[in-house]
Amino acid sequence: MDTDIEDIVAGMPGASRETLRKMLALLRQDAKLTPFTKMTWNQLQSPEGLNLDVANVEAAAQRRIPSLQVPPFVGSVHPTEHLTRQLDRLDRVWSLNSEAACRTIVDAILGEAVDTFYHGIMVDERPQEDAMKVGRPLGRLRVFLEVDLEWRGPNKGATGIVDYLLGHGGGDDVDDVKKDSFLIAVEAKKEWPNSAIPQAIAGGGTLLRYRQKYGRSGPVFVILTNATLWNFYCIDDAGVVYGSGPDIVYSKETLPTILRWLRWFIMGAAVTSPRASTVNMTEEEKALVVTSLSTSCLKLWQEGKSVM
C-alpha cells in the first residue's frame, strides 16, 4: 500500500517536496487505521494500538467464566406493561431474518432502559407530577444510532461505525454532542461470527481511548447482542476488559436480568459522564456505583467473593 501512496503523491504536479512529505505522512497515518469489522484479538492487544487486556474474554472457555457481575445493590428490574405488550406483539408477527429486524427488538429494550430508568431510578416509581417534569433535560442519557467513531494513536488507530452510542447530551445531531460524553456502546448483529466479539470490544476500546484523549476517566460499557443472545462488557481505565460470562438467552424469564444489567450500566454512565448534570441519585447510591466500577471490586467478583 505504501508504494501505491508514494506513486500517487509523487505524481502530483506543482507541490513542494515538504508538502509532499507531509501529505505522504498523513496518508500513511490513515492507512494504519483498522476498521472495527477487521479487528483481531492481537490487534486489540497491540501496544501500538488500543492496547487492551482481553485475557478475560479472548478464549471461548475463558468467556464462559464471568469476570463481571451486577453488584448486589442494584435491585430487581421488571419490564413495564408497555414493553411486555410490545415484545409480545413483535414475537407474534416479526421474523428475525435480518440485522434490521433484530434491531427492532434491541430498540424496544434499549428504549425501555433509557426512558424508564432515569439515571438508574425508575421514572414510574416517582409521583406522576415529577415524572411529567422530566422531559429531555440536558444531562439525560440519550441514544444515538450509527455513529462514526475514530481514535488515532501515535502509530495505529481504529475506526468504524457503532450501532448505538449512549451518552448525555441535549442535541439530536451527534456532532452537537461531544463524543467524550458517550459511555455505552452497543453492537447489534444478526449472526454471531467469531469476529463479533472483538468488533464490539474494538468499538468500546476506541470509545475509551477517545475519552482519555480528552482527559476523561472512568470505564466504558459494551453490549453485544443479536436480540436473542446478550453479552455485557466493561473496559476499565487501564484497558482491562471484563465480561458477563455465558450468553444470556433472551426470553420472558431472562428479560429482567437483561434489564438489570442495563440499569447498572446506566447508573455507571450517570456517575461517570461529565455532562450528567441532572443525576437523580443519592450520594450513597453514587458512592456504591463508583465503588462497583473500581478494578478491585471487579477482581473480587472474578474470584467469586462478595464485595458488599
One Martini backbone bead per residue (centre of mass of N, CA, C, O) as a GRO file, in nm:
protein
  308
    1MET     BB    1   0.057   0.063  -0.020
    2ASP     BB    2   0.293   0.266   0.002
    3THR     BB    3   0.369   0.262  -0.300
    4ASP     BB    4   0.102   0.380  -0.406
    5ILE     BB    5   0.113   0.646  -0.248
    6GLU     BB    6   0.383   0.749  -0.362
    7ASP     BB    7   0.293   0.761  -0.659
    8ILE     BB    8   0.066   0.965  -0.621
    9VAL     BB    9   0.225   1.196  -0.484
   10ALA     BB   10   0.458   1.220  -0.702
   11GLY     BB   11   0.226   1.299  -0.934
   12MET     BB   12   0.201   1.584  -0.810
   13PRO     BB   13   0.181   1.889  -0.929
   14GLY     BB   14   0.351   2.173  -0.772
   15ALA     BB   15   0.465   2.035  -0.526
   16SER     BB   16   0.642   2.032  -0.263
   17ARG     BB   17   0.841   1.834  -0.081
   18GLU     BB   18   0.713   1.905   0.196
   19THR     BB   19   0.419   1.860   0.116
   20LEU     BB   20   0.453   1.567   0.028
   21ARG     BB   21   0.551   1.462   0.300
   22LYS     BB   22   0.295   1.536   0.463
   23MET     BB   23   0.092   1.378   0.290
   24LEU     BB   24   0.222   1.102   0.328
   25ALA     BB   25   0.196   1.089   0.635
   26LEU     BB   26  -0.112   1.112   0.643
   27LEU     BB   27  -0.180   0.865   0.466
   28ARG     BB   28  -0.035   0.659   0.645
   29GLN     BB   29  -0.207   0.704   0.891
   30ASP     BB   30  -0.474   0.613   0.763
   31ALA     BB   31  -0.368   0.320   0.688
   32LYS     BB   32  -0.359   0.241   1.019
   33LEU     BB   33  -0.657   0.208   1.023
   34THR     BB   34  -0.877  -0.009   1.191
   35PRO     BB   35  -1.145  -0.174   1.147
   36PHE     BB   36  -1.369  -0.322   1.343
   37THR     BB   37  -1.439  -0.564   1.138
   38LYS     BB   38  -1.097  -0.636   1.141
   39MET     BB   39  -1.053  -0.702   1.428
   40THR     BB   40  -0.821  -0.847   1.636
   41TRP     BB   41  -0.687  -0.968   1.915
   42ASN     BB   42  -0.400  -0.864   1.860
   43GLN     BB   43  -0.485  -0.568   1.796
   44LEU     BB   44  -0.614  -0.505   2.071
   45GLN     BB   45  -0.320  -0.560   2.225
   46SER     BB   46  -0.159  -0.354   2.094
   47PRO     BB   47   0.060  -0.106   2.198
   48GLU     BB   48   0.008   0.070   1.924
   49GLY     BB   49  -0.288   0.067   2.005
   50LEU     BB   50  -0.539  -0.001   2.223
   51ASN     BB   51  -0.424  -0.174   2.456
   52LEU     BB   52  -0.573  -0.443   2.552
   53ASP     BB   53  -0.708  -0.657   2.808
   54VAL     BB   54  -0.837  -0.993   2.698
   55ALA     BB   55  -0.812  -1.246   2.892
   56ASN     BB   56  -1.124  -1.277   2.986
   57VAL     BB   57  -1.238  -1.300   2.648
   58GLU     BB   58  -1.085  -1.451   2.420
   59ALA     BB   59  -1.158  -1.722   2.518
   60ALA     BB   60  -1.421  -1.930   2.530
   61ALA     BB   61  -1.366  -2.051   2.812
   62GLN     BB   62  -1.329  -1.772   2.954
   63ARG     BB   63  -1.613  -1.649   2.881
   64ARG     BB   64  -1.769  -1.855   3.080
   65ILE     BB   65  -1.628  -1.672   3.293
   66PRO     BB   66  -1.708  -1.449   3.510
   67SER     BB   67  -1.574  -1.093   3.538
   68LEU     BB   68  -1.878  -0.987   3.565
   69GLN     BB   69  -2.110  -0.817   3.792
   70VAL     BB   70  -2.389  -0.741   3.939
   71PRO     BB   71  -2.446  -0.564   4.195
   72PRO     BB   72  -2.641  -0.603   4.479
   73PHE     BB   73  -2.771  -0.303   4.489
   74VAL     BB   74  -2.911  -0.393   4.233
   75GLY     BB   75  -3.214  -0.434   4.170
   76SER     BB   76  -3.489  -0.538   4.057
   77VAL     BB   77  -3.608  -0.572   3.709
   78HIS     BB   78  -3.908  -0.485   3.542
   79PRO     BB   79  -4.118  -0.479   3.302
   80THR     BB   80  -4.327  -0.310   3.143
   81GLU     BB   81  -4.628  -0.330   2.998
   82HIS     BB   82  -4.544  -0.206   2.733
   83LEU     BB   83  -4.305  -0.394   2.667
   84THR     BB   84  -4.454  -0.661   2.682
   85ARG     BB   85  -4.650  -0.602   2.449
   86GLN     BB   86  -4.441  -0.535   2.233
   87LEU     BB   87  -4.290  -0.813   2.237
   88ASP     BB   88  -4.532  -0.992   2.183
   89ARG     BB   89  -4.595  -0.876   1.905
   90LEU     BB   90  -4.322  -0.933   1.772
   91ASP     BB   91  -4.327  -1.242   1.820
   92ARG     BB   92  -4.581  -1.290   1.633
   93VAL     BB   93  -4.478  -1.100   1.354
   94TRP     BB   94  -4.161  -1.132   1.374
   95SER     BB   95  -3.877  -1.169   1.167
   96LEU     BB   96  -3.529  -1.268   1.227
   97ASN     BB   97  -3.386  -1.219   0.907
   98SER     BB   98  -3.233  -0.957   1.016
   99GLU     BB   99  -3.067  -0.695   1.147
  100ALA     BB  100  -3.307  -0.501   1.148
  101ALA     BB  101  -3.499  -0.689   1.303
  102CYS     BB  102  -3.327  -0.718   1.558
  103ARG     BB  103  -3.329  -0.409   1.628
  104THR     BB  104  -3.622  -0.389   1.717
  105ILE     BB  105  -3.575  -0.528   1.987
  106VAL     BB  106  -3.346  -0.350   2.087
  107ASP     BB  107  -3.499  -0.085   2.080
  108ALA     BB  108  -3.711  -0.159   2.294
  109ILE     BB  109  -3.512  -0.217   2.531
  110LEU     BB  110  -3.352   0.050   2.526
  111GLY     BB  111  -3.593   0.236   2.555
  112GLU     BB  112  -3.666   0.136   2.833
  113ALA     BB  113  -3.397   0.192   2.979
  114VAL     BB  114  -3.389   0.506   2.921
  115ASP     BB  115  -3.687   0.600   2.989
  116THR     BB  116  -3.743   0.443   3.267
  117PHE     BB  117  -3.452   0.511   3.339
  118TYR     BB  118  -3.342   0.762   3.562
  119HIS     BB  119  -3.047   0.710   3.632
  120GLY     BB  120  -3.166   0.427   3.774
  121ILE     BB  121  -3.450   0.555   3.809
  122MET     BB  122  -3.771   0.499   3.825
  123VAL     BB  123  -4.011   0.688   3.694
  124ASP     BB  124  -4.274   0.513   3.797
  125GLU     BB  125  -4.183   0.569   4.112
  126ARG     BB  126  -4.289   0.841   4.082
  127PRO     BB  127  -4.453   1.097   4.083
  128GLN     BB  128  -4.631   1.210   3.822
  129GLU     BB  129  -4.536   1.512   3.831
  130ASP     BB  130  -4.232   1.439   3.810
  131ALA     BB  131  -4.233   1.279   3.543
  132MET     BB  132  -4.341   1.525   3.368
  133LYS     BB  133  -4.066   1.703   3.419
  134VAL     BB  134  -3.836   1.563   3.268
  135GLY     BB  135  -3.814   1.515   2.971
  136ARG     BB  136  -3.511   1.683   2.811
  137PRO     BB  137  -3.256   1.709   2.965
  138LEU     BB  138  -2.926   1.765   2.920
  139GLY     BB  139  -2.831   1.514   3.130
  140ARG     BB  140  -2.964   1.298   2.963
  141LEU     BB  141  -2.990   1.002   2.840
  142ARG     BB  142  -2.894   0.902   2.504
  143VAL     BB  143  -2.962   0.783   2.167
  144PHE     BB  144  -2.728   0.687   1.911
  145LEU     BB  145  -2.706   0.619   1.564
  146GLU     BB  146  -2.464   0.551   1.362
  147VAL     BB  147  -2.156   0.607   1.476
  148ASP     BB  148  -1.873   0.769   1.422
  149LEU     BB  149  -1.550   0.624   1.515
  150GLU     BB  150  -1.225   0.763   1.627
  151TRP     BB  151  -0.875   0.660   1.675
  152ARG     BB  152  -0.539   0.794   1.741
  153GLY     BB  153  -0.232   0.698   1.753
  154PRO     BB  154   0.098   0.716   1.693
  155ASN     BB  155   0.059   0.445   1.483
  156LYS     BB  156  -0.237   0.359   1.559
  157GLY     BB  157  -0.587   0.265   1.486
  158ALA     BB  158  -0.950   0.324   1.496
  159THR     BB  159  -1.253   0.237   1.300
  160GLY     BB  160  -1.615   0.314   1.292
  161ILE     BB  161  -1.943   0.183   1.344
  162VAL     BB  162  -2.183   0.243   1.585
  163ASP     BB  163  -2.493   0.147   1.641
  164TYR     BB  164  -2.478   0.240   1.955
  165LEU     BB  165  -2.486   0.547   2.150
  166LEU     BB  166  -2.450   0.637   2.496
  167GLY     BB  167  -2.539   0.967   2.622
  168HIS     BB  168  -2.492   1.304   2.731
  169GLY     BB  169  -2.745   1.513   2.580
  170GLY     BB  170  -2.947   1.758   2.376
  171GLY     BB  171  -2.891   1.665   2.089
  172ASP     BB  172  -2.958   1.518   1.768
  173ASP     BB  173  -2.678   1.587   1.682
  174VAL     BB  174  -2.379   1.436   1.721
  175ASP     BB  175  -2.201   1.698   1.676
  176ASP     BB  176  -2.331   1.841   1.943
  177VAL     BB  177  -2.194   1.591   2.085
  178LYS     BB  178  -1.956   1.502   2.264
  179LYS     BB  179  -1.795   1.193   2.258
  180ASP     BB  180  -1.696   1.202   2.565
  181SER     BB  181  -2.004   1.134   2.672
  182PHE     BB  182  -1.972   0.852   2.596
  183LEU     BB  183  -2.031   0.500   2.752
  184ILE     BB  184  -2.220   0.329   2.549
  185ALA     BB  185  -2.183   0.034   2.351
  186VAL     BB  186  -2.369  -0.104   2.067
  187GLU     BB  187  -2.392  -0.432   1.917
  188ALA     BB  188  -2.576  -0.541   1.631
  189LYS     BB  189  -2.661  -0.878   1.535
  190LYS     BB  190  -2.748  -1.158   1.357
  191GLU     BB  191  -2.496  -1.288   1.381
  192TRP     BB  192  -2.216  -1.504   1.547
  193PRO     BB  193  -1.928  -1.448   1.489
  194ASN     BB  194  -1.597  -1.439   1.581
  195SER     BB  195  -1.588  -1.116   1.518
  196ALA     BB  196  -1.798  -0.981   1.712
  197ILE     BB  197  -1.642  -0.935   1.975
  198PRO     BB  198  -1.396  -0.765   1.878
  199GLN     BB  199  -1.574  -0.548   1.749
  200ALA     BB  200  -1.715  -0.449   2.007
  201ILE     BB  201  -1.451  -0.390   2.168
  202ALA     BB  202  -1.337  -0.185   1.970
  203GLY     BB  203  -1.553   0.028   2.018
  204GLY     BB  204  -1.498   0.057   2.325
  205GLY     BB  205  -1.191   0.117   2.308
  206THR     BB  206  -1.218   0.372   2.138
  207LEU     BB  207  -1.388   0.526   2.342
  208LEU     BB  208  -1.184   0.524   2.570
  209ARG     BB  209  -0.946   0.668   2.417
  210TYR     BB  210  -1.102   0.918   2.342
  211ARG     BB  211  -1.162   1.014   2.628
  212GLN     BB  212  -0.864   1.024   2.726
  213LYS     BB  213  -0.772   1.242   2.523
  214TYR     BB  214  -0.992   1.443   2.694
  215GLY     BB  215  -0.956   1.367   3.016
  216ARG     BB  216  -1.116   1.110   3.068
  217SER     BB  217  -1.266   0.900   3.307
  218GLY     BB  218  -1.345   0.582   3.323
  219PRO     BB  219  -1.555   0.362   3.215
  220VAL     BB  220  -1.679   0.139   2.972
  221PHE     BB  221  -1.955   0.009   2.778
  222VAL     BB  222  -2.062  -0.319   2.646
  223ILE     BB  223  -2.289  -0.440   2.388
  224LEU     BB  224  -2.388  -0.769   2.274
  225THR     BB  225  -2.633  -0.839   2.009
  226ASN     BB  226  -2.920  -1.043   1.844
  227ALA     BB  227  -3.175  -1.043   2.060
  228THR     BB  228  -3.106  -1.331   2.189
  229LEU     BB  229  -2.816  -1.253   2.257
  230TRP     BB  230  -2.628  -1.150   2.559
  231ASN     BB  231  -2.357  -0.914   2.619
  232PHE     BB  232  -2.133  -0.792   2.883
  233TYR     BB  233  -1.909  -0.504   2.912
  234CYS     BB  234  -1.598  -0.386   3.067
  235ILE     BB  235  -1.375  -0.096   3.051
  236ASP     BB  236  -1.111   0.015   3.196
  237ASP     BB  237  -0.865   0.249   3.230
  238ALA     BB  238  -0.642   0.011   3.164
  239GLY     BB  239  -0.795  -0.192   2.945
  240VAL     BB  240  -0.971  -0.391   3.094
  241VAL     BB  241  -1.164  -0.679   3.019
  242TYR     BB  242  -1.504  -0.751   3.103
  243GLY     BB  243  -1.738  -1.029   3.158
  244SER     BB  244  -2.063  -1.197   3.192
  245GLY     BB  245  -2.031  -1.457   3.027
  246PRO     BB  246  -2.262  -1.630   2.941
  247ASP     BB  247  -2.507  -1.628   2.749
  248ILE     BB  248  -2.797  -1.438   2.729
  249VAL     BB  249  -3.114  -1.565   2.685
  250TYR     BB  250  -3.384  -1.453   2.548
  251SER     BB  251  -3.670  -1.399   2.764
  252LYS     BB  252  -3.911  -1.361   2.991
  253GLU     BB  253  -3.718  -1.463   3.224
  254THR     BB  254  -3.448  -1.281   3.131
  255LEU     BB  255  -3.526  -0.981   3.103
  256PRO     BB  256  -3.462  -0.876   3.393
  257THR     BB  257  -3.157  -0.926   3.361
  258ILE     BB  258  -3.106  -0.734   3.127
  259LEU     BB  259  -3.221  -0.480   3.273
  260ARG     BB  260  -3.019  -0.487   3.507
  261TRP     BB  261  -2.767  -0.436   3.344
  262LEU     BB  262  -2.862  -0.167   3.224
  263ARG     BB  263  -2.896  -0.020   3.490
  264TRP     BB  264  -2.600  -0.024   3.575
  265PHE     BB  265  -2.482   0.117   3.328
  266ILE     BB  266  -2.646   0.378   3.366
  267MET     BB  267  -2.536   0.445   3.643
  268GLY     BB  268  -2.240   0.457   3.554
  269ALA     BB  269  -2.280   0.685   3.345
  270ALA     BB  270  -2.393   0.900   3.543
  271VAL     BB  271  -2.118   0.915   3.727
  272THR     BB  272  -1.910   0.964   3.471
  273SER     BB  273  -2.031   1.190   3.331
  274PRO     BB  274  -1.973   1.535   3.259
  275ARG     BB  275  -2.309   1.578   3.173
  276ALA     BB  276  -2.463   1.460   3.437
  277SER     BB  277  -2.647   1.709   3.589
  278THR     BB  278  -2.936   1.525   3.658
  279VAL     BB  279  -2.880   1.333   3.882
  280ASN     BB  280  -3.112   1.105   4.057
  281MET     BB  281  -2.906   1.058   4.319
  282THR     BB  282  -2.767   0.953   4.581
  283GLU     BB  283  -2.473   0.955   4.742
  284GLU     BB  284  -2.480   0.655   4.808
  285GLU     BB  285  -2.530   0.553   4.522
  286LYS     BB  286  -2.281   0.677   4.394
  287ALA     BB  287  -2.074   0.530   4.571
  288LEU     BB  288  -2.156   0.243   4.489
  289VAL     BB  289  -2.098   0.272   4.189
  290VAL     BB  290  -1.802   0.353   4.201
  291THR     BB  291  -1.712   0.097   4.350
  292SER     BB  292  -1.823  -0.110   4.133
  293LEU     BB  293  -1.605   0.016   3.906
  294SER     BB  294  -1.371  -0.099   4.032
  295THR     BB  295  -1.113  -0.311   3.998
  296SER     BB  296  -1.123  -0.455   4.273
  297CYS     BB  297  -1.414  -0.556   4.250
  298LEU     BB  298  -1.384  -0.718   3.993
  299LYS     BB  299  -1.177  -0.916   4.111
  300LEU     BB  300  -1.356  -1.026   4.334
  301TRP     BB  301  -1.572  -1.137   4.147
  302GLN     BB  302  -1.388  -1.325   3.986
  303GLU     BB  303  -1.339  -1.493   4.269
  304GLY     BB  304  -1.633  -1.511   4.415
  305LYS     BB  305  -1.672  -1.259   4.589
  306SER     BB  306  -1.778  -1.039   4.822
  307VAL     BB  307  -1.843  -0.667   4.842
  308MET     BB  308  -2.085  -0.630   5.078
   0.00000   0.00000   0.00000
